[in-house]
mmCIF file of C-alpha atoms and ligand atoms in Angstrom:
data_model
loop_
_atom_site.group_PDB
_atom_site.id
_atom_site.type_symbol
_atom_site.label_atom_id
_atom_site.label_comp_id
_atom_site.label_asym_id
_atom_site.label_seq_id
_atom_site.Cartn_x
_atom_site.Cartn_y
_atom_site.Cartn_z
ATOM 1 C CA MET A 23 92.077 132.803 112.096
ATOM 2 C CA LYS A 24 91.775 131.818 108.408
ATOM 3 C CA LYS A 25 89.841 128.629 107.701
ATOM 4 C CA VAL A 26 90.558 125.991 105.078
ATOM 5 C CA LEU A 27 87.930 123.415 104.213
ATOM 6 C CA VAL A 28 89.015 120.010 102.962
ATOM 7 C CA ALA A 29 85.859 118.724 101.280
ATOM 8 C CA THR A 30 86.396 115.207 99.999
ATOM 9 C CA GLU A 31 83.513 112.911 99.162
ATOM 10 C CA LYS A 32 86.268 110.318 98.600
ATOM 11 C CA PRO A 33 88.576 111.018 101.569
ATOM 12 C CA PHE A 34 92.330 111.402 101.512
ATOM 13 C CA ALA A 35 94.384 108.821 103.418
ATOM 14 C CA PRO A 36 94.482 109.749 107.157
ATOM 15 C CA ALA A 37 98.235 110.439 106.883
ATOM 16 C CA ALA A 38 97.522 113.074 104.223
ATOM 17 C CA VAL A 39 94.892 114.787 106.372
ATOM 18 C CA ALA A 40 97.356 114.816 109.286
ATOM 19 C CA GLN A 41 100.049 116.431 107.138
ATOM 20 C CA ILE A 42 97.639 118.996 105.680
ATOM 21 C CA LYS A 43 96.670 119.882 109.254
ATOM 22 C CA GLU A 44 100.322 120.253 110.226
ATOM 23 C CA VAL A 45 100.962 122.681 107.352
ATOM 24 C CA LEU A 46 97.864 124.701 108.231
ATOM 25 C CA ASP A 47 98.629 124.690 111.978
ATOM 26 C CA LYS A 48 102.098 126.064 111.316
ATOM 27 C CA ALA A 49 100.604 128.974 109.385
ATOM 28 C CA ASN A 50 97.985 129.470 112.086
ATOM 29 C CA TYR A 51 95.155 128.412 109.783
ATOM 30 C CA GLU A 52 92.256 126.221 110.918
ATOM 31 C CA LEU A 53 91.399 122.959 109.168
ATOM 32 C CA VAL A 54 87.705 122.259 108.594
ATOM 33 C CA LEU A 55 87.118 118.696 107.477
ATOM 34 C CA LEU A 56 84.127 117.419 105.521
ATOM 35 C CA GLU A 57 84.612 113.836 104.377
ATOM 36 C CA LYS A 58 82.336 111.238 102.786
ATOM 37 C CA TYR A 59 79.493 113.709 102.519
ATOM 38 C CA THR A 60 76.417 112.507 100.701
ATOM 39 C CA GLU A 61 74.281 115.643 100.401
ATOM 40 C CA LYS A 62 75.131 118.809 98.503
ATOM 41 C CA SER A 63 73.632 120.750 101.422
ATOM 42 C CA GLU A 64 76.481 119.530 103.661
ATOM 43 C CA LEU A 65 79.029 121.071 101.310
ATOM 44 C CA LEU A 66 77.041 124.294 100.959
ATOM 45 C CA LYS A 67 76.987 124.664 104.737
ATOM 46 C CA ALA A 68 80.655 123.756 105.199
ATOM 47 C CA VAL A 69 81.906 126.382 102.716
ATOM 48 C CA GLU A 70 79.960 129.251 104.261
ATOM 49 C CA ASN A 71 82.791 130.811 106.265
ATOM 50 C CA VAL A 72 86.001 129.371 104.880
ATOM 51 C CA ASP A 73 88.793 131.323 103.188
ATOM 52 C CA GLY A 74 90.215 128.450 101.172
ATOM 53 C CA MET A 75 89.022 125.052 100.046
ATOM 54 C CA ILE A 76 90.695 121.832 98.901
ATOM 55 C CA VAL A 77 88.671 119.316 96.895
ATOM 56 C CA ARG A 78 89.293 116.227 94.781
ATOM 57 C CA SER A 79 86.694 115.319 92.132
ATOM 58 C CA ASP A 80 84.056 117.092 94.233
ATOM 59 C CA LYS A 81 81.865 119.362 92.146
ATOM 60 C CA VAL A 82 82.470 123.036 92.814
ATOM 61 C CA THR A 83 79.457 124.608 91.144
ATOM 62 C CA LYS A 84 78.161 128.176 91.019
ATOM 63 C CA GLU A 85 75.912 127.278 93.942
ATOM 64 C CA VAL A 86 78.945 126.288 96.026
ATOM 65 C CA ILE A 87 80.830 129.449 95.067
ATOM 66 C CA ASP A 88 77.792 131.608 95.851
ATOM 67 C CA ALA A 89 77.423 129.962 99.273
ATOM 68 C CA ALA A 90 81.089 130.586 100.106
ATOM 69 C CA LYS A 91 81.044 134.190 101.226
ATOM 70 C CA ASN A 92 84.703 134.418 102.315
ATOM 71 C CA LEU A 93 86.238 132.049 99.786
ATOM 72 C CA LYS A 94 89.357 133.347 98.058
ATOM 73 C CA ILE A 95 90.851 130.192 96.622
ATOM 74 C CA VAL A 96 89.801 126.689 95.683
ATOM 75 C CA ILE A 97 92.364 123.966 95.081
ATOM 76 C CA ARG A 98 91.637 120.885 93.030
ATOM 77 C CA ALA A 99 94.094 118.499 94.716
ATOM 78 C CA GLY A 100 94.931 116.714 91.499
ATOM 79 C CA ALA A 101 95.277 117.311 87.799
ATOM 80 C CA GLY A 102 91.913 117.474 86.019
ATOM 81 C CA TYR A 103 89.789 120.440 87.020
ATOM 82 C CA ASP A 104 86.702 119.636 84.952
ATOM 83 C CA ASN A 105 84.815 119.452 88.269
ATOM 84 C CA LEU A 106 85.315 123.179 88.923
ATOM 85 C CA ASP A 107 83.019 125.802 87.425
ATOM 86 C CA LEU A 108 85.809 128.178 86.434
ATOM 87 C CA GLU A 109 83.462 130.917 85.242
ATOM 88 C CA ALA A 110 81.669 130.910 88.579
ATOM 89 C CA CYS A 111 85.040 131.034 90.376
ATOM 90 C CA THR A 112 86.140 134.046 88.335
ATOM 91 C CA ALA A 113 82.766 135.769 88.772
ATOM 92 C CA GLY A 114 82.941 135.141 92.521
ATOM 93 C CA ASN A 115 86.515 136.483 92.732
ATOM 94 C CA VAL A 116 87.831 133.070 93.650
ATOM 95 C CA VAL A 117 91.175 131.823 92.340
ATOM 96 C CA ALA A 118 91.079 128.215 91.149
ATOM 97 C CA MET A 119 94.241 126.088 91.068
ATOM 98 C CA ASN A 120 95.200 122.479 90.538
ATOM 99 C CA THR A 121 98.288 120.674 91.841
ATOM 100 C CA PRO A 122 99.867 119.345 88.642
ATOM 101 C CA GLY A 123 102.146 116.335 88.879
ATOM 102 C CA GLN A 124 101.454 115.575 92.524
ATOM 103 C CA ASN A 125 99.358 112.442 92.005
ATOM 104 C CA SER A 126 100.650 111.461 88.561
ATOM 105 C CA ASN A 127 102.803 108.479 89.471
ATOM 106 C CA ALA A 128 99.879 106.823 91.258
ATOM 107 C CA VAL A 129 97.715 107.163 88.146
ATOM 108 C CA ALA A 130 100.489 105.843 85.908
ATOM 109 C CA GLU A 131 101.053 102.799 88.111
ATOM 110 C CA LEU A 132 97.353 101.984 87.911
ATOM 111 C CA ALA A 133 97.401 102.333 84.109
ATOM 112 C CA LEU A 134 100.149 99.728 83.769
ATOM 113 C CA GLY A 135 98.628 97.593 86.530
ATOM 114 C CA MET A 136 95.357 97.424 84.602
ATOM 115 C CA ALA A 137 97.273 96.653 81.398
ATOM 116 C CA VAL A 138 98.877 93.630 83.074
ATOM 117 C CA MET A 139 95.521 92.538 84.440
ATOM 118 C CA MET A 140 93.966 92.639 80.982
ATOM 119 C CA ALA A 141 96.962 90.955 79.306
ATOM 120 C CA ARG A 142 96.490 88.107 81.811
ATOM 121 C CA GLY A 143 92.771 87.796 81.098
ATOM 122 C CA ASN A 144 91.672 89.253 84.438
ATOM 123 C CA TYR A 145 93.719 86.486 86.106
ATOM 124 C CA ASN A 146 91.358 83.796 84.867
ATOM 125 C CA GLY A 147 93.968 81.034 84.908
ATOM 126 C CA LYS A 148 94.250 80.751 81.116
ATOM 127 C CA ALA A 149 97.360 81.637 79.092
ATOM 128 C CA GLY A 150 97.551 85.373 78.611
ATOM 129 C CA THR A 151 100.050 87.603 76.832
ATOM 130 C CA GLU A 152 103.034 89.721 77.885
ATOM 131 C CA LEU A 153 103.664 93.451 77.647
ATOM 132 C CA ARG A 154 107.314 93.080 76.633
ATOM 133 C CA HIS A 155 107.997 94.190 73.034
ATOM 134 C CA LYS A 156 104.432 95.430 72.576
ATOM 135 C CA LYS A 157 103.870 99.021 71.497
ATOM 136 C CA ILE A 158 102.137 101.418 73.875
ATOM 137 C CA GLY A 159 100.887 104.770 72.613
ATOM 138 C CA ILE A 160 100.588 107.589 75.092
ATOM 139 C CA HIS A 161 97.817 109.963 74.133
ATOM 140 C CA ALA A 162 98.902 113.259 75.720
ATOM 141 C CA TYR A 163 102.402 113.461 77.095
ATOM 142 C CA GLY A 164 101.851 115.349 80.336
ATOM 143 C CA ASN A 165 102.786 114.430 83.889
ATOM 144 C CA VAL A 166 100.944 111.101 83.926
ATOM 145 C CA GLY A 167 101.957 110.232 80.380
ATOM 146 C CA ARG A 168 105.624 110.673 81.256
ATOM 147 C CA TYR A 169 105.399 108.290 84.195
ATOM 148 C CA VAL A 170 103.511 105.776 82.057
ATOM 149 C CA ALA A 171 106.351 105.972 79.522
ATOM 150 C CA GLU A 172 108.969 105.372 82.219
ATOM 151 C CA ILE A 173 107.167 102.396 83.714
ATOM 152 C CA ALA A 174 106.261 100.919 80.301
ATOM 153 C CA LYS A 175 109.929 101.019 79.326
ATOM 154 C CA GLY A 176 110.653 98.998 82.459
ATOM 155 C CA PHE A 177 108.277 96.364 81.105
ATOM 156 C CA GLY A 178 110.292 96.334 77.866
ATOM 157 C CA MET A 179 107.509 97.985 75.865
ATOM 158 C CA GLU A 180 108.133 100.211 72.876
ATOM 159 C CA VAL A 181 106.747 103.618 73.790
ATOM 160 C CA LEU A 182 105.209 106.130 71.368
ATOM 161 C CA ALA A 183 103.466 109.393 72.184
ATOM 162 C CA PHE A 184 101.216 111.958 70.570
ATOM 163 C CA ASP A 185 100.905 115.426 72.040
ATOM 164 C CA PRO A 186 100.494 118.522 69.864
ATOM 165 C CA PHE A 187 101.513 120.722 72.818
ATOM 166 C CA VAL A 188 104.855 119.040 73.539
ATOM 167 C CA ASP A 189 107.695 119.324 71.061
ATOM 168 C CA ALA A 190 109.102 116.190 69.498
ATOM 169 C CA GLU A 191 112.605 116.749 70.906
ATOM 170 C CA THR A 192 111.328 116.736 74.495
ATOM 171 C CA ILE A 193 109.549 113.448 73.878
ATOM 172 C CA LYS A 194 112.595 111.928 72.157
ATOM 173 C CA LYS A 195 114.858 112.838 75.101
ATOM 174 C CA ASP A 196 112.816 110.397 77.207
ATOM 175 C CA GLY A 197 113.497 107.577 74.774
ATOM 176 C CA VAL A 198 109.925 107.820 73.493
ATOM 177 C CA THR A 199 108.996 108.024 69.804
ATOM 178 C CA PRO A 200 106.844 111.038 68.987
ATOM 179 C CA VAL A 201 104.197 110.585 66.299
ATOM 180 C CA ALA A 202 102.706 113.401 64.257
ATOM 181 C CA THR A 203 99.040 112.459 64.313
ATOM 182 C CA VAL A 204 96.599 110.841 66.657
ATOM 183 C CA GLU A 205 95.608 108.488 63.817
ATOM 184 C CA GLU A 206 99.191 107.240 63.556
ATOM 185 C CA LEU A 207 99.351 106.601 67.295
ATOM 186 C CA TYR A 208 96.220 104.452 67.355
ATOM 187 C CA SER A 209 96.937 102.552 64.133
ATOM 188 C CA THR A 210 100.452 101.682 65.357
ATOM 189 C CA CYS A 211 99.950 100.734 68.993
ATOM 190 C CA GLN A 212 98.351 97.670 70.476
ATOM 191 C CA TYR A 213 98.056 99.471 73.812
ATOM 192 C CA ILE A 214 96.821 103.049 74.098
ATOM 193 C CA SER A 215 96.989 104.927 77.390
ATOM 194 C CA LEU A 216 94.726 107.955 77.518
ATOM 195 C CA HIS A 217 95.787 111.123 79.325
ATOM 196 C CA ILE A 218 93.752 113.868 77.686
ATOM 197 C CA PRO A 219 91.637 116.182 79.842
ATOM 198 C CA ALA A 220 87.835 116.288 79.508
ATOM 199 C CA ASN A 221 86.827 119.544 77.856
ATOM 200 C CA ASP A 222 84.583 120.739 75.028
ATOM 201 C CA LYS A 223 87.144 119.701 72.430
ATOM 202 C CA THR A 224 87.958 116.249 73.808
ATOM 203 C CA LYS A 225 84.603 114.954 75.068
ATOM 204 C CA LYS A 226 83.494 111.932 72.993
ATOM 205 C CA SER A 227 86.584 112.381 70.812
ATOM 206 C CA ILE A 228 87.741 108.756 71.089
ATOM 207 C CA GLY A 229 85.459 106.766 68.871
ATOM 208 C CA PHE A 230 85.099 103.976 66.350
ATOM 209 C CA ASP A 231 87.603 105.076 63.705
ATOM 210 C CA LEU A 232 90.518 105.501 66.098
ATOM 211 C CA LEU A 233 89.795 102.391 68.151
ATOM 212 C CA ASN A 234 89.059 100.208 65.182
ATOM 213 C CA SER A 235 92.371 101.209 63.596
ATOM 214 C CA MET A 236 94.328 99.680 66.496
ATOM 215 C CA PRO A 237 96.351 96.548 65.679
ATOM 216 C CA LYS A 238 95.186 93.071 66.653
ATOM 217 C CA GLY A 239 95.033 92.520 70.407
ATOM 218 C CA ALA A 240 94.018 96.130 71.019
ATOM 219 C CA THR A 241 93.716 97.330 74.616
ATOM 220 C CA LEU A 242 92.519 100.810 75.515
ATOM 221 C CA ILE A 243 93.597 102.018 78.961
ATOM 222 C CA ASN A 244 91.630 104.974 80.268
ATOM 223 C CA THR A 245 92.812 106.634 83.458
ATOM 224 C CA ALA A 246 91.729 110.038 82.127
ATOM 225 C CA ARG A 247 87.972 110.664 82.059
ATOM 226 C CA LYS A 248 85.076 108.510 80.882
ATOM 227 C CA GLU A 249 83.621 111.539 79.078
ATOM 228 C CA VAL A 250 86.348 111.506 76.400
ATOM 229 C CA ILE A 251 85.022 108.212 75.040
ATOM 230 C CA ASN A 252 82.201 108.048 72.511
ATOM 231 C CA GLU A 253 80.408 105.179 74.229
ATOM 232 C CA GLU A 254 78.037 104.313 71.399
ATOM 233 C CA GLU A 255 81.037 103.849 69.144
ATOM 234 C CA LEU A 256 82.943 101.982 71.860
ATOM 235 C CA LEU A 257 80.126 99.431 71.941
ATOM 236 C CA LYS A 258 80.357 99.130 68.164
ATOM 237 C CA VAL A 259 84.095 98.368 68.418
ATOM 238 C CA PHE A 260 83.432 95.713 71.066
ATOM 239 C CA ALA A 261 80.738 94.194 68.846
ATOM 240 C CA GLU A 262 82.910 94.113 65.735
ATOM 241 C CA ARG A 263 86.238 93.090 67.271
ATOM 242 C CA ASP A 264 86.601 90.007 69.359
ATOM 243 C CA ASP A 265 90.148 91.014 70.292
ATOM 244 C CA PHE A 266 89.313 94.473 71.689
ATOM 245 C CA ARG A 267 89.813 95.102 75.423
ATOM 246 C CA TYR A 268 88.963 98.136 77.544
ATOM 247 C CA VAL A 269 90.222 98.947 81.035
ATOM 248 C CA SER A 270 89.066 102.113 82.701
ATOM 249 C CA ASP A 271 89.261 104.072 85.919
ATOM 250 C CA ILE A 272 86.180 104.507 86.178
ATOM 251 C CA ALA A 273 83.270 102.638 84.585
ATOM 252 C CA PRO A 274 81.540 104.041 81.505
ATOM 253 C CA GLU A 275 77.823 104.801 81.474
ATOM 254 C CA CYS A 276 77.323 101.715 79.290
ATOM 255 C CA LYS A 277 79.047 99.393 81.774
ATOM 256 C CA ASP A 278 76.034 97.091 82.190
ATOM 257 C CA GLU A 279 75.775 96.488 78.462
ATOM 258 C CA ILE A 280 79.508 95.791 78.247
ATOM 259 C CA ALA A 281 79.321 93.451 81.228
ATOM 260 C CA GLU A 282 76.384 91.596 79.729
ATOM 261 C CA LYS A 283 77.785 91.173 76.230
ATOM 262 C CA PHE A 284 81.573 91.245 76.494
ATOM 263 C CA GLU A 285 82.492 89.262 79.570
ATOM 264 C CA GLY A 286 86.217 89.012 80.348
ATOM 265 C CA LYS A 287 87.128 91.785 77.915
ATOM 266 C CA PHE A 288 87.069 94.714 80.299
ATOM 267 C CA PHE A 289 87.911 95.888 83.777
ATOM 268 C CA PHE A 290 86.440 98.965 85.451
ATOM 269 C CA THR A 291 87.368 100.270 88.889
ATOM 270 C CA PRO A 292 84.301 100.605 91.114
ATOM 271 C CA LYS A 293 85.405 104.074 92.234
ATOM 272 C CA LYS A 294 88.077 106.311 90.710
ATOM 273 C CA MET A 295 91.271 104.727 92.050
ATOM 274 C CA GLY A 296 94.091 106.283 90.007
ATOM 275 C CA ALA A 297 95.145 108.854 92.576
ATOM 276 C CA GLN A 298 94.016 106.796 95.538
ATOM 277 C CA THR A 299 97.356 106.142 97.240
ATOM 278 C CA ALA A 300 98.699 107.538 100.497
ATOM 279 C CA GLU A 301 101.647 109.059 98.620
ATOM 280 C CA ALA A 302 99.496 110.822 96.031
ATOM 281 C CA ASN A 303 97.083 112.047 98.712
ATOM 282 C CA ILE A 304 99.931 113.444 100.784
ATOM 283 C CA ASN A 305 101.638 115.068 97.783
ATOM 284 C CA ALA A 306 98.491 116.661 96.348
ATOM 285 C CA GLY A 307 96.896 117.588 99.697
ATOM 286 C CA VAL A 308 100.015 119.164 101.179
ATOM 287 C CA ALA A 309 100.772 120.999 97.919
ATOM 288 C CA GLY A 310 97.202 122.312 97.999
ATOM 289 C CA ALA A 311 97.516 123.556 101.579
ATOM 290 C CA ASN A 312 100.828 125.277 100.788
ATOM 291 C CA GLN A 313 99.369 126.855 97.646
ATOM 292 C CA ILE A 314 96.458 128.281 99.653
ATOM 293 C CA ILE A 315 98.748 129.793 102.261
ATOM 294 C CA ASP A 316 101.164 131.158 99.663
ATOM 295 C CA PHE A 317 98.313 132.719 97.721
ATOM 296 C CA ILE A 318 96.594 134.297 100.719
ATOM 297 C CA GLU A 319 99.820 135.496 102.369
ATOM 298 C CA ASN A 320 101.930 136.373 99.308
ATOM 299 C CA GLY A 321 99.553 136.517 96.351
ATOM 300 C CA ASN A 322 101.369 133.665 94.578
ATOM 301 C CA GLU A 323 99.139 132.656 91.670
ATOM 302 C CA THR A 324 101.265 129.850 90.203
ATOM 303 C CA PHE A 325 98.977 127.021 89.044
ATOM 304 C CA LYS A 326 95.972 129.342 88.686
ATOM 305 C CA VAL A 327 93.653 127.796 86.066
ATOM 306 C CA ASN A 328 90.874 130.403 85.800
ATOM 307 C CA LYS A 329 91.150 133.813 84.144
HETATM 308 C C1 3PG B 425 92.995 113.852 88.828
HETATM 309 O O1 3PG B 425 92.487 114.511 87.911
HETATM 310 O O2 3PG B 425 93.894 114.325 89.553
HETATM 311 C C2 3PG B 425 92.604 112.412 89.031
HETATM 312 O O3 3PG B 425 91.539 112.078 88.205
HETATM 313 C C3 3PG B 425 92.332 112.044 90.476
HETATM 314 O O4 3PG B 425 91.054 112.346 90.936
HETATM 315 P P1 3PG B 425 90.627 112.081 92.465
HETATM 316 O O5 3PG B 425 91.398 112.999 93.328
HETATM 317 O O6 3PG B 425 89.155 112.346 92.496
HETATM 318 O O7 3PG B 425 90.941 110.660 92.781
#
C-alpha cells in the first residue's frame, strides 16, 4: 500500500484532512498525518517510508529529501514553493509540484480585509477613509492578483496591474488597467497589493524608491512573502512619511521596531493566515492528494515545478 504523508506544522482544517483521507482511501493509499510538529527530527522520521508528501510552508530541505527513501513526489499545497529545495528534489528523483489557484481566493479576501482594517485605523473609533474610488495597484497579476482585482472592483476601487508575464489584453479583459512599469504602478496607486513570489530576483526588491513614490495615504498590502521587502528601506519610508501604512501576512523581521515607533500604522498577522480557510485547505489539500495519485498511477506531471 502506497503511503502519503501530510506534514503540516500549521494544520489544515479537519474537514480538509477528512477529504484528503477519502481521496487516498479510494485509491487504496494510506494517509500518514504529522501535524503541529515542533522538531525537524519528527519530520525526518515521518518521511522515511512514504511515497508522496503534502506540505504547506513546511521546509522541505535536502536533509528531508535524503531521509525520504521511497519519496517520489512532494506537493506544496499552495502557490509559493520557496520552501522546497528544488535542486535537492531533482537530485533525489523527486517530482515537486504546487497546486496553483487552489487557495488564491482566501489570500485575496485577506488582502482586502486588511486594507479595510487599515483604512479604518485598525478600528480605533476615529474617522477613517473609504476604499471606494481609490486606486489599487496589483503587483503581479496571477491567481491571487486576479481575485484581488475582482473583489477590489466590488469595493468601487479603480484597479491597475503590472505583470511583465501577462499580456495587456488579458488584463484589460478583466476591466483592469495594465501599466507598463512597476514604477508607474507604485507612483499611481494609493494601495499596492503584492503578489510576487520570493526568489533571487525579487527578494528585497520592494524598497524606498518605489514605496516613497506612492501617492499620499499610501498603504502597502503584502500577502506575498516578507522576503520581497527591503526592510531597512521600509523603516526609512515609515520614518519619512507620516501617511505610510503597511499591512502584512506575516510580520517582518523588523516588527518590534515598527511597533515601537509607528503605532497604529501597521497590522501584521501573528501567523500566516492568507490561505487559512477551510475552503482553501480543502481545495489545495484535495488537489494535492489527486495530483500525487495521478502522478504515481499515470505519470501526470502537470504542475511540476522542478526540472
Ligand atoms: C501560498 O504560497 O500558497 C500561501 O503563502 C499559503 O501558505 P500556507 O499554506 O503556509 O498558509
